PDB file of C-alpha atoms in Angstrom:
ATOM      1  CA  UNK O   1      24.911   1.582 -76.944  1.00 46.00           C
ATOM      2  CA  UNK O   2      21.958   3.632 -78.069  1.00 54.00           C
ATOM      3  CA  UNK O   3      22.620   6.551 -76.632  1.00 58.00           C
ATOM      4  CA  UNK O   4      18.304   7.404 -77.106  1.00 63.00           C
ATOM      5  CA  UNK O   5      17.812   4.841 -74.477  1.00 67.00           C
ATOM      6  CA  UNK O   6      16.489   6.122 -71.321  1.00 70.00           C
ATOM      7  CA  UNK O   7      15.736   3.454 -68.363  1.00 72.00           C
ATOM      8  CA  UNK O   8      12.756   6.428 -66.922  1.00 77.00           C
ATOM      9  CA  UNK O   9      11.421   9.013 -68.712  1.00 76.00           C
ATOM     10  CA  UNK O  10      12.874  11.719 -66.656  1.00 82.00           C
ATOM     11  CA  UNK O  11      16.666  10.063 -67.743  1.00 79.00           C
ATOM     12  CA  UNK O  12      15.717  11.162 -70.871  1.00 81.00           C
ATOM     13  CA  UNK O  13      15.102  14.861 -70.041  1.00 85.00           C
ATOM     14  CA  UNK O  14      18.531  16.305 -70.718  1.00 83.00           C
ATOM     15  CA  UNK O  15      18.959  19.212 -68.811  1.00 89.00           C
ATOM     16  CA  UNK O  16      16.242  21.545 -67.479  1.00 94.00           C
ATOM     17  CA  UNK O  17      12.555  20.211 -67.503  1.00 95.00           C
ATOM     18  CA  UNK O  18      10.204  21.497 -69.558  1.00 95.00           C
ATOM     19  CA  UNK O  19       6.905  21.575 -67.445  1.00 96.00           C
ATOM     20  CA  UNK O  20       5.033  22.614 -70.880  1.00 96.00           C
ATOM     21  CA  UNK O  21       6.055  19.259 -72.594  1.00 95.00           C
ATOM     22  CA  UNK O  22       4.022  15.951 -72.486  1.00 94.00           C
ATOM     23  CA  UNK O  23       6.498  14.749 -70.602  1.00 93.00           C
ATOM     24  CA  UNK O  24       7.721  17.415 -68.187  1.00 94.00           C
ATOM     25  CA  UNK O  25       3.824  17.474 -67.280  1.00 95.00           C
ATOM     26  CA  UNK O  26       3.918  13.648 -66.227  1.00 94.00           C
ATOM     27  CA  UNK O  27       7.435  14.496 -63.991  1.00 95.00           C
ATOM     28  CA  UNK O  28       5.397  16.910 -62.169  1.00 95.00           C
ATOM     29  CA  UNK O  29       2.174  15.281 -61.476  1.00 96.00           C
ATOM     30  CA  UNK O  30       4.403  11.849 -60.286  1.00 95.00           C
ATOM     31  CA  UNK O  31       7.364  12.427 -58.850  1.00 96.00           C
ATOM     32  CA  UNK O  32       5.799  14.337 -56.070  1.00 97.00           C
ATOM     33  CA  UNK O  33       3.263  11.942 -55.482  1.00 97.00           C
ATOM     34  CA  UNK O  34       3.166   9.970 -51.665  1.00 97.00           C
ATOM     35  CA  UNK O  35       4.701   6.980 -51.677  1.00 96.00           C
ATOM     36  CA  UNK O  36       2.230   5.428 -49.229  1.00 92.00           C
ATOM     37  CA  UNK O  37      -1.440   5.480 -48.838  1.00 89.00           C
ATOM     38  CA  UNK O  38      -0.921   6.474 -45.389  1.00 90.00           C
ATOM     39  CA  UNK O  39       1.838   8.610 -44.167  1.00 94.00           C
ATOM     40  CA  UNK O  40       5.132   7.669 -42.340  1.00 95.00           C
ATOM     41  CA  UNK O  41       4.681   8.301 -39.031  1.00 93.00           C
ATOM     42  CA  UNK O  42       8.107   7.839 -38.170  1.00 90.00           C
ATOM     43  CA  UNK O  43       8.265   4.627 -36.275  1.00 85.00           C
ATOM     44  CA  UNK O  44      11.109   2.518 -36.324  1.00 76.00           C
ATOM     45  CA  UNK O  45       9.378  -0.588 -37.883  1.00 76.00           C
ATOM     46  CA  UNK O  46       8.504   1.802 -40.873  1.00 86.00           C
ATOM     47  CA  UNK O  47      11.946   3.598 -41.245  1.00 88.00           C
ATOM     48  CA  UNK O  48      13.890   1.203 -43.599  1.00 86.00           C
ATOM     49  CA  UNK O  49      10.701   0.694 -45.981  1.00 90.00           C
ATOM     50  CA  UNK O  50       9.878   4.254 -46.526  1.00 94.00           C
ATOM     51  CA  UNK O  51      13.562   5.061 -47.067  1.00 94.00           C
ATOM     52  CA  UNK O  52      13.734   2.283 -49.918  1.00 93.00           C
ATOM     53  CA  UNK O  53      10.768   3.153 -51.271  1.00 95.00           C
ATOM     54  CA  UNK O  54      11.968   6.705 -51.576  1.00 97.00           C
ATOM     55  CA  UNK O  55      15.247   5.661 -52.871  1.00 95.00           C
ATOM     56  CA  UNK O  56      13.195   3.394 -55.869  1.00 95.00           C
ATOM     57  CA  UNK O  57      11.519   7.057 -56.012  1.00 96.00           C
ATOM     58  CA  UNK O  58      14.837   9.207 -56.365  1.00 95.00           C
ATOM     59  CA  UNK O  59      16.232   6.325 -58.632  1.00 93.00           C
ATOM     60  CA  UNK O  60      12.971   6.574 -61.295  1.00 93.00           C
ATOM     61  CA  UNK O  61      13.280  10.212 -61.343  1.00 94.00           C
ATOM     62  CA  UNK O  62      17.072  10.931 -61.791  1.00 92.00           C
ATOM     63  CA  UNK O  63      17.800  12.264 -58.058  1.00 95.00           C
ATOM     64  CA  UNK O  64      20.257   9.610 -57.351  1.00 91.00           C
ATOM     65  CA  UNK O  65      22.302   9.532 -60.725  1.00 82.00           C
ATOM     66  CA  UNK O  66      25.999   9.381 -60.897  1.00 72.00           C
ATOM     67  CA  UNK O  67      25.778   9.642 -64.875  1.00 79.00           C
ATOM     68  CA  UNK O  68      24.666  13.903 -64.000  1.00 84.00           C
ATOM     69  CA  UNK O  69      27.062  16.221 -63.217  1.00 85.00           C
ATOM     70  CA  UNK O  70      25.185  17.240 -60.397  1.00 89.00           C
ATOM     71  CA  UNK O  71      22.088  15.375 -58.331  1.00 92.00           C
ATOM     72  CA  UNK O  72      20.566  15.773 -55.180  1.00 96.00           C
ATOM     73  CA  UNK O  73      20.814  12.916 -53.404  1.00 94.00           C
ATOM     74  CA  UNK O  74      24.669  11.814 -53.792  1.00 92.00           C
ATOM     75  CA  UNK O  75      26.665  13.384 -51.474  1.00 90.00           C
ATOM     76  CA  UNK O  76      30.432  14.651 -52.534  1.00 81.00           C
ATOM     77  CA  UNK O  77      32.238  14.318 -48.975  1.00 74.00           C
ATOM     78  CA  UNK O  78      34.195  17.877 -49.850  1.00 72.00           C
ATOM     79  CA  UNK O  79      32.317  19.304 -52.722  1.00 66.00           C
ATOM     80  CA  UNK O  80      35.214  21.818 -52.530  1.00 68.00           C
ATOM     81  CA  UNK O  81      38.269  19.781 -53.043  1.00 69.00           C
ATOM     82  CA  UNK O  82      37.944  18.727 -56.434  1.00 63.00           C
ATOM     83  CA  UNK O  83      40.826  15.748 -55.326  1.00 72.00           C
ATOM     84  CA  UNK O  84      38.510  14.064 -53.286  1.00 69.00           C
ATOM     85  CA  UNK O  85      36.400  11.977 -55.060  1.00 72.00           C
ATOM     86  CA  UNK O  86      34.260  10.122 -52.280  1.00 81.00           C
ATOM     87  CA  UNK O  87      30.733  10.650 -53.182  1.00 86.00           C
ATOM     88  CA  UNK O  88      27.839   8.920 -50.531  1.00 88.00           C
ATOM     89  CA  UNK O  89      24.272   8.050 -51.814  1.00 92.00           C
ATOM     90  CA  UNK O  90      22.372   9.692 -49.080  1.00 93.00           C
ATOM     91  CA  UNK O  91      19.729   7.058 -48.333  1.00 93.00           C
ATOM     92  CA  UNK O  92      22.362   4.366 -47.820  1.00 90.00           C
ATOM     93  CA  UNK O  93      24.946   6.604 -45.859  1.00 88.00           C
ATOM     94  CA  UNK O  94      22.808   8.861 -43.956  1.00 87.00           C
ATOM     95  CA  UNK O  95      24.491   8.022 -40.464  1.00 83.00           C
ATOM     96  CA  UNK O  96      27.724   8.894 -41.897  1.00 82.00           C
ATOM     97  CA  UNK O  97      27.108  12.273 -43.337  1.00 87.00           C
ATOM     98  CA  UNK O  98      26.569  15.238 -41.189  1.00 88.00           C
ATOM     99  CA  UNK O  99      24.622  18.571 -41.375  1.00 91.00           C
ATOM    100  CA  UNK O 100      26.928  20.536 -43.046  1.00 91.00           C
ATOM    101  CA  UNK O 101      28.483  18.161 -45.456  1.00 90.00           C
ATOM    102  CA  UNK O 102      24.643  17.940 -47.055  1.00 93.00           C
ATOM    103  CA  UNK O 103      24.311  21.443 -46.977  1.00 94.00           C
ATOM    104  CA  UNK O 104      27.742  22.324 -48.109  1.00 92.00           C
ATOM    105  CA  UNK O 105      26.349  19.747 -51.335  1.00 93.00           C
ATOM    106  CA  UNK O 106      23.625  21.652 -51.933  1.00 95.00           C
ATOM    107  CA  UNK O 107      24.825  25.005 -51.584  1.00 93.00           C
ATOM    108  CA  UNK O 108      26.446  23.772 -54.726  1.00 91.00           C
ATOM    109  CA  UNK O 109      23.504  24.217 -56.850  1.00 94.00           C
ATOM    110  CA  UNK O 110      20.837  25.944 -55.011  1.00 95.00           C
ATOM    111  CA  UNK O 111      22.183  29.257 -55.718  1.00 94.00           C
ATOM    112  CA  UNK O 112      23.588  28.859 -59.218  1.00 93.00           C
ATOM    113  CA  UNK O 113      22.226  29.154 -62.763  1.00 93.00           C
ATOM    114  CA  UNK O 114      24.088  26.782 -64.820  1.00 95.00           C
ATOM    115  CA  UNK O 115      21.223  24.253 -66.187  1.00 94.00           C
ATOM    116  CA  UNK O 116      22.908  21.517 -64.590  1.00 93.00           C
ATOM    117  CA  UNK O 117      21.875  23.362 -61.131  1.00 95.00           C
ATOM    118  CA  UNK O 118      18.839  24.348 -62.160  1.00 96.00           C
ATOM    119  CA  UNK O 119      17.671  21.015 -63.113  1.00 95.00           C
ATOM    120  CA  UNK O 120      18.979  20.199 -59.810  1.00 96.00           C
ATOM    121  CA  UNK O 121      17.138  22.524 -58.050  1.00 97.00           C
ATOM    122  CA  UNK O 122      13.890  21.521 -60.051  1.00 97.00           C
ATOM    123  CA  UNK O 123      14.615  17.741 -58.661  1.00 96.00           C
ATOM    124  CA  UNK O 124      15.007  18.935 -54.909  1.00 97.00           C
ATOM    125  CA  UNK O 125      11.808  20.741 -55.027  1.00 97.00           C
ATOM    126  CA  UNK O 126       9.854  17.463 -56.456  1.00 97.00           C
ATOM    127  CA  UNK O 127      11.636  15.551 -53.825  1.00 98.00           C
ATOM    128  CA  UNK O 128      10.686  17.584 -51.286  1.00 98.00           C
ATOM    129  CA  UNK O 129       7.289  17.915 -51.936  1.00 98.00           C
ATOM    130  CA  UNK O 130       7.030  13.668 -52.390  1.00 98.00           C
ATOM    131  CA  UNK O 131       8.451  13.893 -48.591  1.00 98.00           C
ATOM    132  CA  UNK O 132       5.965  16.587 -47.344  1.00 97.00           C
ATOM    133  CA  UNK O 133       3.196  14.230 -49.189  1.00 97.00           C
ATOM    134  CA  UNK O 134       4.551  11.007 -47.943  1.00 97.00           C
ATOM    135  CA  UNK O 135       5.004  11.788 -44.049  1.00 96.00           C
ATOM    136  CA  UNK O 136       1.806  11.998 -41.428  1.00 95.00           C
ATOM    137  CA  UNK O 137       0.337  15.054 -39.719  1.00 94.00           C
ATOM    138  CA  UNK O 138       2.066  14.385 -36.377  1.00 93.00           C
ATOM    139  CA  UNK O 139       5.564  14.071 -38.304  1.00 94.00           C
ATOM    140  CA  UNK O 140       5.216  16.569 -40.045  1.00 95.00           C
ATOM    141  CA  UNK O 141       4.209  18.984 -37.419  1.00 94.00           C
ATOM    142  CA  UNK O 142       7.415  17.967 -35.215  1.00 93.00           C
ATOM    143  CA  UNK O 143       9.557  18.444 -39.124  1.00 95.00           C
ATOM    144  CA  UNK O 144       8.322  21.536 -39.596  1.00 95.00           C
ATOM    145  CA  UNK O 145       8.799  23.267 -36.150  1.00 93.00           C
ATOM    146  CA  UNK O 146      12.450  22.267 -36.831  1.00 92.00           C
ATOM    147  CA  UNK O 147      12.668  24.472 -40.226  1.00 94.00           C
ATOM    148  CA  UNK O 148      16.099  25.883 -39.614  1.00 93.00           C
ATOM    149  CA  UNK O 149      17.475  22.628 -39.732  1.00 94.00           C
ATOM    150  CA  UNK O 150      16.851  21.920 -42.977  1.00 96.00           C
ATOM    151  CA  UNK O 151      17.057  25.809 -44.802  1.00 96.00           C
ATOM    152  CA  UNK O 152      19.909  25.933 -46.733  1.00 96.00           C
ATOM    153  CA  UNK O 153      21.719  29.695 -46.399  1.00 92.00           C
ATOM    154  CA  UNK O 154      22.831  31.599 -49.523  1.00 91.00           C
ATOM    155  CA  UNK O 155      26.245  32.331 -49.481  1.00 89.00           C
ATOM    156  CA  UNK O 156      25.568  35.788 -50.520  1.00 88.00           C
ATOM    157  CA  UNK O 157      22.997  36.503 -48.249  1.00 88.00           C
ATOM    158  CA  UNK O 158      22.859  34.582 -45.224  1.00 82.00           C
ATOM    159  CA  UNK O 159      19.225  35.743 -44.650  1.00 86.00           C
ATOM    160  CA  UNK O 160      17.682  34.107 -48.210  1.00 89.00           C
ATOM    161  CA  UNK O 161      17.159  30.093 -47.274  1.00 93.00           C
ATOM    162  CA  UNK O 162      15.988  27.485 -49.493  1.00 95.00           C
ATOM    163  CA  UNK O 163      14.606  23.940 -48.291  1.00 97.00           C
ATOM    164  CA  UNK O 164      16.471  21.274 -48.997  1.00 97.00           C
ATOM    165  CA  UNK O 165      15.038  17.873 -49.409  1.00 98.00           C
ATOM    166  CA  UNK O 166      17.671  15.985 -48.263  1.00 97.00           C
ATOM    167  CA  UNK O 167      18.448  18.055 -45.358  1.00 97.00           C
ATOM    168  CA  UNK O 168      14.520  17.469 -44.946  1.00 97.00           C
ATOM    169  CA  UNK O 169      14.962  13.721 -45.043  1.00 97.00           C
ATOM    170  CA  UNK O 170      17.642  14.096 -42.288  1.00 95.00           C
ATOM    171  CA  UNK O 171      15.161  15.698 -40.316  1.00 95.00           C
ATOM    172  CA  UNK O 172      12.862  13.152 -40.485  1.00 95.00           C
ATOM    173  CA  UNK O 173      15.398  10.273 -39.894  1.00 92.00           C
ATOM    174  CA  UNK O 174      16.137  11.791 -36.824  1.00 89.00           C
ATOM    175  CA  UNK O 175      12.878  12.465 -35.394  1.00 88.00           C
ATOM    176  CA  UNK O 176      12.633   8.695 -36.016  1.00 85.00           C
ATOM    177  CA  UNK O 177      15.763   7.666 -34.452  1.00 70.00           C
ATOM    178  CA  UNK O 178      14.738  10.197 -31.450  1.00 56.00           C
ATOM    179  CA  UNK O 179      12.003   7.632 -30.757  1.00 48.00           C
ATOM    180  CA  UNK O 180      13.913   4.698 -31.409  1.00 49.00           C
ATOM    181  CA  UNK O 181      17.164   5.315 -29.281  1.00 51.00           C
ATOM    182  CA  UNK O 182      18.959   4.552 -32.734  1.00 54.00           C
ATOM    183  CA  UNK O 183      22.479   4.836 -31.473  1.00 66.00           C
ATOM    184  CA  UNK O 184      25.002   2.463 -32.552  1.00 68.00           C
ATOM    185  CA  UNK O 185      25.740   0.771 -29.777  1.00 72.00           C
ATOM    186  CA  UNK O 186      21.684   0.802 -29.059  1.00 71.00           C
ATOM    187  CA  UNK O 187      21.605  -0.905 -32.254  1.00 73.00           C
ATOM    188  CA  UNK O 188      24.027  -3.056 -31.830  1.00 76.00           C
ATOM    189  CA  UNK O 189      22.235  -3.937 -28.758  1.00 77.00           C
ATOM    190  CA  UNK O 190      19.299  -5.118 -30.358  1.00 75.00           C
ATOM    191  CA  UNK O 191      21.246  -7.416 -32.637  1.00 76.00           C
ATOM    192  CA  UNK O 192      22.689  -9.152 -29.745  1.00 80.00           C
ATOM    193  CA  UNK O 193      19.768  -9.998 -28.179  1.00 79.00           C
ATOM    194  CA  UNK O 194      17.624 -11.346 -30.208  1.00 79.00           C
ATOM    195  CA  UNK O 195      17.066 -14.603 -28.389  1.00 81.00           C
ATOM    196  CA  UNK O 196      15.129 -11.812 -26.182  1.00 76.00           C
ATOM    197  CA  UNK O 197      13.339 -10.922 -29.407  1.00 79.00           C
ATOM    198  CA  UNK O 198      12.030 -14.031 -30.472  1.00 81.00           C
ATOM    199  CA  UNK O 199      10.181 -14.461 -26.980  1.00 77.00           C
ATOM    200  CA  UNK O 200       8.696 -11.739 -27.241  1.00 80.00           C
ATOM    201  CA  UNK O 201       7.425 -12.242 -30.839  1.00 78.00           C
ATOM    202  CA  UNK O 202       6.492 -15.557 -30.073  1.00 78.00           C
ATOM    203  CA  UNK O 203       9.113 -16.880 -32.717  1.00 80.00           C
ATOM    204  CA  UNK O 204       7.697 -14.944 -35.790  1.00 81.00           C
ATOM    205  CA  UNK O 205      10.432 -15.901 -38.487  1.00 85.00           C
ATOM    206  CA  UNK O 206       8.884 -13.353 -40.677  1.00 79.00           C
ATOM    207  CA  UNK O 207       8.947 -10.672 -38.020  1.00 77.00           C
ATOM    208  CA  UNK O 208      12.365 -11.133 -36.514  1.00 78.00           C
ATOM    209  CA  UNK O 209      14.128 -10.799 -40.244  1.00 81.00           C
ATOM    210  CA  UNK O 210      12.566  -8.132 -40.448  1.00 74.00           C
ATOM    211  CA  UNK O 211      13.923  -6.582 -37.419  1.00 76.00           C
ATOM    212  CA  UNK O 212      17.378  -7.772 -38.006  1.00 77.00           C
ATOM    213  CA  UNK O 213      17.033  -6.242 -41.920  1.00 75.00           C
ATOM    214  CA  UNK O 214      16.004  -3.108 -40.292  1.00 69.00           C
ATOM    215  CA  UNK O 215      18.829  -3.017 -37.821  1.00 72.00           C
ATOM    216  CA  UNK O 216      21.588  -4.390 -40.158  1.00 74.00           C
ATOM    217  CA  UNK O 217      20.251  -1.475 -42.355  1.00 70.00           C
ATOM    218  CA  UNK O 218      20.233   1.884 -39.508  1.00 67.00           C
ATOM    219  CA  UNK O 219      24.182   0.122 -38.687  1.00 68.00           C
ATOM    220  CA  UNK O 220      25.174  -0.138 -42.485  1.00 68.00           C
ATOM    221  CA  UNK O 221      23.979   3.680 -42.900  1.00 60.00           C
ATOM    222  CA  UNK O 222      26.094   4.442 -39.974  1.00 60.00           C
ATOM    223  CA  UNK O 223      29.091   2.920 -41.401  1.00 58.00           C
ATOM    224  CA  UNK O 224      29.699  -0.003 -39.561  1.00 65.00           C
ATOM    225  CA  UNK O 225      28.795  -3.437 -39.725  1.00 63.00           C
ATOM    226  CA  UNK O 226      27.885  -6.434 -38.020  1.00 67.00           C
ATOM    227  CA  UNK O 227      30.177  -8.425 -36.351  1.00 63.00           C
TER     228      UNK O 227
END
């Protein structure tokens, strides 16, 4: 294999970026960009497209790849046992990870100086600001009063926080599963009644796979299936 071949451009930055270069310049003016014209608002028919399309994001720009010893959005389930090798991509698994386990992850790299984490750390800061772009004024007024819940704590002083993006992304998962009862058994729910559904869609095909893909989806991240 050609070991020049990069599938993005940013694969082919090895290490830190260089925002002086060509290229480092394009990785800064794009990867931040919205990924909709108009923001998320955070309603449940919206949920499962804007986290894909933030995933296709993360994949393009490196913050969801297992070849780097370190990225953002893959979540070691004990970054501190080096036995355990269980590592969750955060998009796909968000039900199952908690709080701490995503900010035990990136306690990992916010606060070192090895290039691997500081490449990380340049990553988390475009993906946060494509979230802050990509999410509407209402959203992210009800995000933002929530800051503490998505500052990540130096170890070595408790009163220096960072913002993480995925711990931002949690945040505005569950502001969206606040409005959309998104339990698993309310989920669940859903699926089992979608004879109900289809009345009240007036036997949309198009609209009721969508609703089951967007169910199947918030139960899949949760770590259960259908049955």
């Amino acid at each position: 294999m050609n070991n020049n071949f990069a599938l993005n451009p940013a694969d082919a930055v090895q290490g830190i970026i260089d925002w002086s270069t060509p290229l480092g310049a394009h990785i800064a003016k794009h990867a931040p960009k919205p990924l909709f014209e108009e923001g998320f608002e955070g309603t449940p028919e919206e949920l499962a497209l804007f986290l894909r399309i933030f995933k296709m994001r993360g994949n393009e720009y490196g913050w969801f790849n297992m070849n780097r010893p370190v990225t953002i959005g893959d979540i070691r389930e004990d970054p501190n046992d080096p036995n355990n090798g269980n590592v969750y991509n955060f998009v796909d698994n968000y039900g199952n990870l908690t709080t701490e386990e995503i900010a035990a992850h990136a306690r990992q790299y916010m606060f070192n100086d090895d290039d691997d984490s500081l490449r990380a750390q340049q990553d988390d800061n475009l993906a946060l600001r494509c979230l802050t772009n990509s999410i509407a004024l209402g959203l992210k007024n009800k995000v933002m009063l929530k800051e503490s819940d998505w500052m990540v704590a130096n170890p070595a002083n408790a009163d220096l926080q960072t913002p993480s993006a995925m711990l931002f992304l949690k945040a505005i998962i569950d502001e969206s599963s606040i409005q959309t009862n998104a339990t698993t058994s309310a989920i669940r729910t859903r699926l089992s009644e979608l004879d109900k559904y289809i009345v009240q869609i007036e036997s949309d095909i198009g609209k009721l796979n969508e609703y089951v893909d967007q169910n199947v989806a918030a139960l899949t991240a949760r770590g259960e299936q259908t049955t």
